[in-house]
Short mmCIF file of C-alpha atoms in Angstrom, two decimals:
data_model
loop_
_atom_site.label_atom_id
_atom_site.label_comp_id
_atom_site.label_asym_id
_atom_site.label_seq_id
_atom_site.Cartn_x
_atom_site.Cartn_y
_atom_site.Cartn_z
CA MET A 28 98.04 117.93 83.53
CA LYS A 29 97.54 115.28 80.85
CA LYS A 30 95.69 112.18 82.03
CA PHE A 31 93.08 109.78 80.70
CA ILE A 32 90.17 111.08 82.73
CA ASN A 33 86.50 111.97 82.35
CA SER A 34 86.06 113.71 85.69
CA VAL A 35 88.03 113.83 88.92
CA ASP A 36 84.99 112.78 90.94
CA GLY A 37 84.24 109.72 88.84
CA MET A 38 87.79 108.57 88.21
CA LEU A 39 88.04 105.95 90.99
CA ALA A 40 84.58 104.47 90.33
CA GLU A 41 85.26 104.09 86.61
CA SER A 42 88.67 102.57 87.24
CA LEU A 43 87.22 100.04 89.69
CA ASP A 44 84.50 99.09 87.21
CA GLY A 45 87.13 98.50 84.56
CA PHE A 46 89.34 96.51 86.93
CA ALA A 47 86.50 94.24 88.04
CA ALA A 48 85.33 93.67 84.46
CA ALA A 49 88.84 92.87 83.21
CA HIS A 50 89.46 90.36 86.02
CA ALA A 51 85.97 88.98 86.61
CA ASP A 52 87.36 85.47 86.95
CA ILE A 53 89.38 86.57 89.98
CA VAL A 54 87.55 89.44 91.72
CA ALA A 55 84.16 91.02 92.30
CA LEU A 56 83.14 94.46 93.55
CA GLY A 57 81.32 94.91 96.83
CA ALA A 58 78.19 97.03 97.15
CA GLU A 59 78.74 100.68 96.17
CA ARG A 60 82.31 99.76 95.16
CA LYS A 61 83.35 99.81 98.83
CA PHE A 62 85.73 96.90 98.40
CA VAL A 63 87.17 94.38 95.97
CA ARG A 64 86.89 90.73 97.04
CA ARG A 65 87.77 87.32 95.71
CA SER A 66 85.13 86.17 93.25
CA ALA A 67 84.69 82.98 95.28
CA PRO A 68 85.52 83.67 98.96
CA ASN A 69 86.88 80.77 101.00
CA LEU A 70 85.24 81.06 104.41
CA GLN A 71 87.15 78.06 105.76
CA LYS A 72 90.48 79.93 105.98
CA VAL A 73 91.78 83.05 107.69
CA ALA A 74 90.79 85.99 105.50
CA LEU A 75 93.36 88.67 104.71
CA VAL A 76 91.95 92.17 104.29
CA SER A 77 93.99 95.23 103.42
CA GLY A 78 93.51 98.56 101.70
CA GLY A 79 94.56 102.17 101.51
CA GLY A 80 94.37 105.21 99.34
CA SER A 81 94.10 104.71 95.59
CA GLY A 82 96.96 105.82 93.37
CA HIS A 83 99.26 102.97 94.44
CA GLU A 84 97.91 100.36 92.03
CA PRO A 85 98.19 97.44 91.72
CA LEU A 86 98.44 97.63 95.54
CA HIS A 87 96.05 96.49 97.03
CA ALA A 88 93.24 95.38 94.72
CA GLY A 89 95.68 93.82 92.28
CA PHE A 90 96.72 91.36 95.00
CA VAL A 91 93.23 90.06 95.72
CA GLY A 92 92.90 86.42 94.74
CA ARG A 93 94.03 82.90 95.57
CA GLY A 94 97.21 82.92 97.62
CA MET A 95 97.10 86.57 98.71
CA LEU A 96 94.35 88.92 99.86
CA ASP A 97 90.70 88.02 100.24
CA ALA A 98 89.55 91.64 100.03
CA ALA A 99 90.94 95.14 99.57
CA CYS A 100 89.35 98.48 100.38
CA PRO A 101 90.22 101.37 98.03
CA GLY A 102 90.03 104.86 99.48
CA GLN A 103 90.04 107.98 97.37
CA ILE A 104 93.44 108.93 95.94
CA PHE A 105 96.01 108.97 98.77
CA THR A 106 93.16 108.81 101.31
CA SER A 107 92.44 105.98 103.73
CA PRO A 108 89.35 103.81 103.25
CA THR A 109 86.62 104.43 105.79
CA PRO A 110 85.79 102.07 108.68
CA ASP A 111 82.48 101.04 107.11
CA GLN A 112 84.28 99.94 103.93
CA ILE A 113 86.65 97.81 105.98
CA VAL A 114 83.90 96.25 108.12
CA GLU A 115 81.80 95.37 105.07
CA ALA A 116 84.81 93.80 103.37
CA ALA A 117 85.68 91.74 106.44
CA THR A 118 82.07 90.62 106.79
CA ALA A 119 81.93 89.53 103.16
CA VAL A 120 85.06 87.35 103.25
CA GLY A 121 85.54 86.45 106.91
CA GLY A 122 84.47 83.07 108.28
CA ARG A 123 84.97 81.24 111.55
CA PRO A 124 88.81 81.21 111.31
CA GLY A 125 88.81 85.00 111.51
CA VAL A 126 90.18 88.03 109.66
CA LEU A 127 93.68 89.50 109.59
CA PHE A 128 93.91 93.19 108.73
CA ILE A 129 97.22 94.16 107.08
CA VAL A 130 97.69 97.89 107.58
CA LYS A 131 100.38 100.22 106.26
CA ASN A 132 101.71 102.58 108.92
CA TYR A 133 99.94 105.81 108.03
CA ALA A 134 97.84 107.77 110.49
CA GLY A 135 94.57 107.54 108.57
CA ASP A 136 94.94 103.86 107.75
CA CYS A 137 95.84 102.93 111.33
CA MET A 138 92.96 104.92 112.80
CA ASN A 139 90.30 103.62 110.41
CA PHE A 140 91.41 99.98 110.49
CA GLU A 141 91.53 100.13 114.30
CA MET A 142 87.97 101.48 114.39
CA ALA A 143 86.86 98.79 111.95
CA ALA A 144 88.44 96.04 114.05
CA GLU A 145 86.47 97.28 117.07
CA ILE A 146 83.19 97.37 115.13
CA PHE A 147 83.62 94.06 113.30
CA GLU A 148 81.66 91.32 115.03
CA GLY A 149 83.88 88.42 114.05
CA GLN A 150 87.30 87.34 115.25
CA ALA A 151 89.97 89.73 113.98
CA ALA A 152 93.58 90.81 114.46
CA SER A 153 95.77 93.50 112.87
CA VAL A 154 99.38 93.78 111.77
CA ILE A 155 101.11 97.07 110.90
CA THR A 156 103.74 97.18 108.14
CA ASN A 157 106.55 99.71 108.58
CA ASP A 158 109.41 98.66 106.30
CA ASP A 159 110.59 102.12 105.16
CA VAL A 160 114.07 102.82 106.57
CA ALA A 161 114.23 106.35 105.15
CA VAL A 162 112.70 108.24 108.07
CA ASP A 163 111.36 107.38 111.51
CA LYS A 164 108.30 109.58 111.05
CA SER A 165 106.73 111.69 108.33
CA THR A 166 103.79 113.93 107.55
CA TYR A 167 101.52 110.88 107.36
CA SER A 168 102.88 108.52 109.99
CA ALA A 169 104.07 108.13 113.54
CA GLY A 170 107.04 105.87 113.10
CA ARG A 171 108.22 104.28 109.88
CA ARG A 172 106.01 104.18 106.83
CA GLY A 173 104.61 101.00 105.31
CA VAL A 174 105.65 100.80 101.66
CA ALA A 175 106.55 98.09 99.11
CA GLY A 176 107.39 95.54 101.81
CA THR A 177 103.64 95.32 102.40
CA LEU A 178 103.44 93.24 99.21
CA VAL A 179 105.95 90.74 100.65
CA VAL A 180 103.90 90.39 103.84
CA GLU A 181 100.69 89.90 101.87
CA LYS A 182 102.25 87.26 99.62
CA ILE A 183 103.94 85.15 102.28
CA VAL A 184 101.10 85.34 104.83
CA GLY A 185 98.55 84.86 102.05
CA ALA A 186 100.21 81.57 101.14
CA ALA A 187 100.22 80.43 104.77
CA ALA A 188 96.55 81.30 105.21
CA GLU A 189 95.71 79.43 102.01
CA GLN A 190 97.42 76.37 103.49
CA GLY A 191 95.32 76.55 106.66
CA MET A 192 97.44 78.50 109.17
CA ASP A 193 95.30 79.83 112.03
CA LEU A 194 94.83 83.51 112.89
CA GLN A 195 97.48 83.76 115.60
CA GLY A 196 99.94 81.91 113.39
CA CYS A 197 99.26 84.39 110.59
CA VAL A 198 99.77 87.33 112.96
CA LYS A 199 103.10 85.96 114.16
CA LEU A 200 104.23 85.23 110.61
CA ALA A 201 103.24 88.70 109.38
CA GLU A 202 105.16 90.33 112.21
CA GLU A 203 108.21 88.20 111.44
CA VAL A 204 108.17 89.00 107.72
CA ASN A 205 107.69 92.69 108.42
CA ALA A 206 110.69 92.67 110.79
CA ARG A 207 112.81 90.95 108.14
CA THR A 208 111.86 93.50 105.47
CA LYS A 209 113.50 96.87 104.74
CA SER A 210 112.77 99.36 101.95
CA ILE A 211 113.84 102.75 100.67
CA GLY A 212 112.68 104.80 97.68
CA VAL A 213 114.05 107.55 95.46
CA ALA A 214 112.08 110.00 93.33
CA LEU A 215 113.26 111.60 90.10
CA THR A 216 110.02 113.55 89.62
CA SER A 217 106.91 114.34 91.61
CA CYS A 218 103.53 112.73 91.06
CA THR A 219 100.45 114.75 90.10
CA VAL A 220 97.24 114.15 92.07
CA PRO A 221 94.32 114.65 89.62
CA ALA A 222 92.31 116.76 92.08
CA ALA A 223 95.25 119.12 92.46
CA GLY A 224 96.25 119.21 88.81
CA THR A 225 99.83 120.22 89.57
CA PRO A 226 102.88 118.30 90.84
CA THR A 227 102.92 117.58 94.58
CA PHE A 228 106.41 118.99 94.96
CA SER A 229 109.06 120.69 92.85
CA LEU A 230 112.27 118.84 92.02
CA PRO A 231 114.97 120.45 89.86
CA GLU A 232 116.20 118.50 86.84
CA ASP A 233 119.58 117.80 88.46
CA GLU A 234 118.22 116.64 91.85
CA MET A 235 116.45 113.61 93.32
CA GLU A 236 114.61 112.96 96.59
CA MET A 237 116.35 110.15 98.49
CA GLY A 238 113.97 108.31 100.80
CA VAL A 239 110.75 109.67 99.28
CA GLY A 240 107.41 108.32 100.53
CA ILE A 241 104.77 106.81 98.28
CA HIS A 242 102.59 109.91 98.63
CA GLY A 243 105.46 112.21 97.74
CA GLU A 244 106.44 112.85 101.35
CA PRO A 245 109.96 114.20 101.87
CA GLY A 246 112.73 111.67 102.37
CA ARG A 247 116.14 111.86 103.98
CA LYS A 248 117.51 114.62 101.75
CA ARG A 249 117.63 116.20 98.34
CA VAL A 250 120.77 115.09 96.53
CA LYS A 251 122.28 115.60 93.10
CA LEU A 252 121.20 113.21 90.38
CA THR A 253 124.00 110.77 89.68
CA GLU A 254 124.65 107.46 87.91
CA ALA A 255 122.36 104.51 88.59
CA ASN A 256 125.14 102.53 90.27
CA ASP A 257 125.70 105.36 92.75
CA ILE A 258 121.97 105.66 93.45
CA ALA A 259 121.71 101.92 94.07
CA GLU A 260 124.76 102.08 96.34
CA GLN A 261 123.11 104.75 98.50
CA MET A 262 119.84 102.83 98.68
CA VAL A 263 121.32 99.41 99.40
CA GLY A 264 123.69 100.94 101.95
CA ALA A 265 120.77 102.51 103.83
CA ILE A 266 118.94 99.17 103.91
CA LEU A 267 121.91 97.09 105.03
CA SER A 268 122.88 99.55 107.76
CA ASP A 269 119.40 99.11 109.24
CA TYR A 270 119.88 95.40 109.90
CA ASP A 271 121.19 94.97 113.43
CA GLY A 272 124.37 92.95 113.34
CA GLY A 273 124.58 93.15 109.56
CA LEU A 274 123.06 90.84 106.98
CA SER A 275 124.13 87.61 105.35
CA GLY A 276 122.49 84.61 103.79
CA PRO A 277 119.63 84.36 101.29
CA ALA A 278 117.25 87.24 100.62
CA LEU A 279 114.40 88.40 98.41
CA LEU A 280 115.20 91.48 96.31
CA LEU A 281 112.25 93.56 95.09
CA VAL A 282 112.86 96.52 92.79
CA ASN A 283 109.59 98.42 92.57
CA GLY A 284 108.65 101.21 90.17
CA PHE A 285 106.64 104.23 91.28
CA GLY A 286 104.51 104.43 88.14
CA GLY A 287 106.54 106.61 85.80
CA THR A 288 109.66 104.48 85.39
CA PRO A 289 109.98 102.00 82.48
CA SER A 290 110.97 98.39 83.00
CA LEU A 291 114.22 99.07 81.12
CA GLU A 292 115.38 101.26 84.01
CA LEU A 293 113.97 99.05 86.76
CA TYR A 294 115.93 96.01 85.54
CA LEU A 295 119.03 98.20 85.29
CA MET A 296 118.54 99.17 88.94
CA TYR A 297 118.02 95.51 89.86
CA ASP A 298 121.32 94.64 88.17
CA ALA A 299 123.11 97.40 90.08
CA ALA A 300 121.58 96.32 93.41
CA ARG A 301 122.37 92.63 92.96
CA HIS A 302 126.04 93.34 92.25
CA ILE A 303 126.29 95.55 95.34
CA LEU A 304 124.60 92.93 97.51
CA ALA A 305 126.85 90.17 96.17
CA LYS A 306 129.89 92.16 97.23
CA ARG A 307 128.36 92.46 100.71
CA GLY A 308 127.82 88.70 100.99
CA VAL A 309 124.05 88.73 100.44
CA ALA A 310 122.77 85.93 98.19
CA ILE A 311 119.67 86.81 96.17
CA ALA A 312 117.46 83.74 96.41
CA ARG A 313 114.25 85.28 95.06
CA SER A 314 113.55 88.34 92.89
CA LEU A 315 110.67 90.54 91.78
CA VAL A 316 110.93 93.54 89.45
CA GLY A 317 108.08 95.76 88.31
CA SER A 318 105.68 98.52 89.30
CA TYR A 319 103.66 97.04 92.16
CA VAL A 320 103.40 99.81 94.79
CA THR A 321 103.18 103.01 92.81
CA SER A 322 102.65 106.71 93.39
CA LEU A 323 100.50 107.64 90.42
CA ASP A 324 102.90 108.90 87.71
CA MET A 325 106.01 109.49 89.85
CA ALA A 326 109.32 108.61 88.21
CA GLY A 327 111.51 106.70 90.62
CA CYS A 328 111.80 103.36 92.33
CA SER A 329 112.20 101.62 95.65
CA ILE A 330 114.40 98.74 96.71
CA THR A 331 113.12 96.19 99.22
CA LEU A 332 115.10 93.41 100.86
CA THR A 333 113.60 90.56 102.89
CA THR A 334 115.79 87.97 104.61
CA LEU A 335 114.61 84.44 103.90
CA ASP A 336 114.87 80.97 105.35
CA ASP A 337 113.65 77.77 103.67
CA ARG A 338 110.20 78.09 105.22
CA LEU A 339 109.65 81.65 103.99
CA ALA A 340 111.09 80.90 100.56
CA THR A 341 108.65 78.01 100.17
CA LEU A 342 105.72 80.25 101.10
CA TRP A 343 106.92 82.90 98.64
CA ASP A 344 107.01 80.23 95.92
CA ALA A 345 103.47 79.01 96.66
CA PRO A 346 100.89 79.38 93.87
CA VAL A 347 99.21 82.76 93.55
CA HIS A 348 96.48 83.90 91.17
CA THR A 349 95.73 87.62 91.30
CA ALA A 350 95.42 90.37 88.72
CA ALA A 351 98.98 91.58 89.35
CA LEU A 352 100.82 88.40 90.40
CA ARG A 353 100.32 84.92 88.96
CA TRP A 354 102.51 81.87 89.38
#
């Protein structure tokens, strides 16, 4: 294992210190590094709080800032944050309008965010993201996993909250965006968790894992490595077949890297996906390409599609100022 590391135990703390120092104009660390919050919380709006295991950066801390999250709770690598982290984060950023917890559908995340919502003394609600079409359940989840589509929910609902939408409106909007969003991933290599020191799974040079999870969970099947156009065809086909009644009209296309894939290849995959979607009658109205929901050093990518209307497109276009997204 070759990584920039001083010690496994201190890796997360040192990374968080560096992140907060590099983006001090946007974020601040909570006590004992339990959460990352906006440097200047706005207590007059609904606060969005999310979090999860580390190793998926820039999710979620990289999306803390104006127009997206108000706080994010980083757990240890691939491990859910604890309820006390979540409660302290919500207390730090939540005002009278309340707090919305955005939770990826993994057993640990769901359990700990549910406990936190019960303990938190303010007004709160939760929304579960489950955009992964690859499998209905996995090692980590009951039902579909929450993956890169979580970013889309955080961006669109974050914009609405910034504009003054109330808590119930934010819940309804988050549920709508989640329902409109479908994702699937493919891995070319495994990731290596520092504490383990060896790859999470073994993948022959001529094979890929179709439908892989962001922790390295198994997907739909192992298949032979093939050309990028064929890979994109399989991924887009799986997404489109999951839309009841088919799909037409404008959409957001997100091609997301898992941490070990260069931008050169991600844009190539975007090009392949957009051509396939055009042939299927899907107009790409908005795009995002880059490594936003990663799995440490895994080589691979995911494709996410979100159907849009004018209202959602306008919210997607709203100003955002975070470490990972700025426009």
